[in-house]
GROMACS .gro file of C-alpha atoms in nm:
model
   68
    1THR     CA    1  11.487   8.895   6.940
    2ALA     CA    2  11.863   8.852   6.932
    3LYS     CA    3  12.008   8.503   6.969
    4ASP     CA    4  12.072   8.409   7.333
    5ALA     CA    5  11.892   8.722   7.460
    6PRO     CA    6  11.679   8.676   7.773
    7THR     CA    7  11.344   8.715   7.599
    8ALA     CA    8  11.132   8.693   7.914
    9GLN     CA    9  11.336   8.965   8.083
   10LEU     CA   10  11.324   9.186   7.773
   11ALA     CA   11  10.947   9.137   7.746
   12ALA     CA   12  10.904   9.229   8.112
   13THR     CA   13  11.115   9.539   8.056
   14ALA     CA   14  10.900   9.635   7.757
   15TRP     CA   15  10.584   9.597   7.965
   16GLU     CA   16  10.721   9.807   8.251
   17VAL     CA   17  10.844  10.082   8.016
   18SER     CA   18  10.504  10.083   7.843
   19LYS     CA   19  10.320  10.119   8.174
   20ALA     CA   20  10.554  10.396   8.288
   21THR     CA   21  10.546  10.597   7.965
   22GLY     CA   22  10.205  10.526   7.815
   23VAL     CA   23  10.371  10.424   7.487
   24PRO     CA   24  10.203  10.113   7.339
   25PRO     CA   25  10.374   9.784   7.436
   26ASP     CA   26  10.435   9.681   7.076
   27VAL     CA   27  10.621  10.006   7.007
   28VAL     CA   28  10.832   9.961   7.320
   29ALA     CA   29  10.903   9.594   7.237
   30ALA     CA   30  11.017   9.686   6.886
   31ARG     CA   31  11.257   9.946   7.026
   32ILE     CA   32  11.392   9.701   7.283
   33ASP     CA   33  11.445   9.442   7.010
   34LYS     CA   34  11.637   9.697   6.805
   35ILE     CA   35  11.869   9.772   7.098
   36ALA     CA   36  11.894   9.405   7.202
   37ASN     CA   37  12.014   9.312   6.855
   38THR     CA   38  12.320   9.534   6.902
   39PHE     CA   39  12.460   9.302   7.172
   40ASP     CA   40  12.641   8.971   7.143
   41TRP     CA   41  12.441   8.804   7.418
   42GLU     CA   42  12.665   8.500   7.439
   43ASN     CA   43  12.999   8.684   7.460
   44GLY     CA   44  12.919   9.043   7.550
   45PRO     CA   45  12.578   9.103   7.706
   46PRO     CA   46  12.503   9.442   7.860
   47LYS     CA   47  12.653   9.490   8.204
   48ASN     CA   48  12.316   9.592   8.344
   49MET     CA   49  11.978   9.505   8.190
   50ARG     CA   50  11.832   9.818   8.345
   51ASP     CA   51  12.047  10.023   8.106
   52ILE     CA   52  11.838   9.894   7.815
   53GLY     CA   53  11.514   9.996   7.987
   54ASP     CA   54  11.653  10.337   8.077
   55LYS     CA   55  11.774  10.399   7.721
   56VAL     CA   56  11.443  10.294   7.568
   57THR     CA   57  11.246  10.502   7.817
   58ALA     CA   58  11.450  10.814   7.743
   59GLU     CA   59  11.421  10.767   7.366
   60LEU     CA   60  11.048  10.700   7.367
   61VAL     CA   61  10.962  10.979   7.606
   62ALA     CA   62  11.153  11.219   7.382
   63GLU     CA   63  10.973  11.094   7.070
   64TYR     CA   64  10.621  11.042   7.201
   65LYS     CA   65  10.593  11.311   7.462
   66GLY     CA   66  10.724  11.599   7.252
   67GLY     CA   67  11.075  11.620   7.389
   68ARG     CA   68  11.251  11.586   7.056
   0.00000   0.00000   0.00000
């Protein structure tokens, strides 16, 4: 995970997205890591952590549930 990222919060987000979508937790966690690595967590974290969960959920539902 990205330096200074809140790993426990990201892991909890991955678990909740996995439960909500049915996508395996490891797949969700990998996607969250990919997005988390785009932020400078020390100087420019996301304004709302929920945005990461929402983005990952939308992407994974589109890919895994046939909405591509």
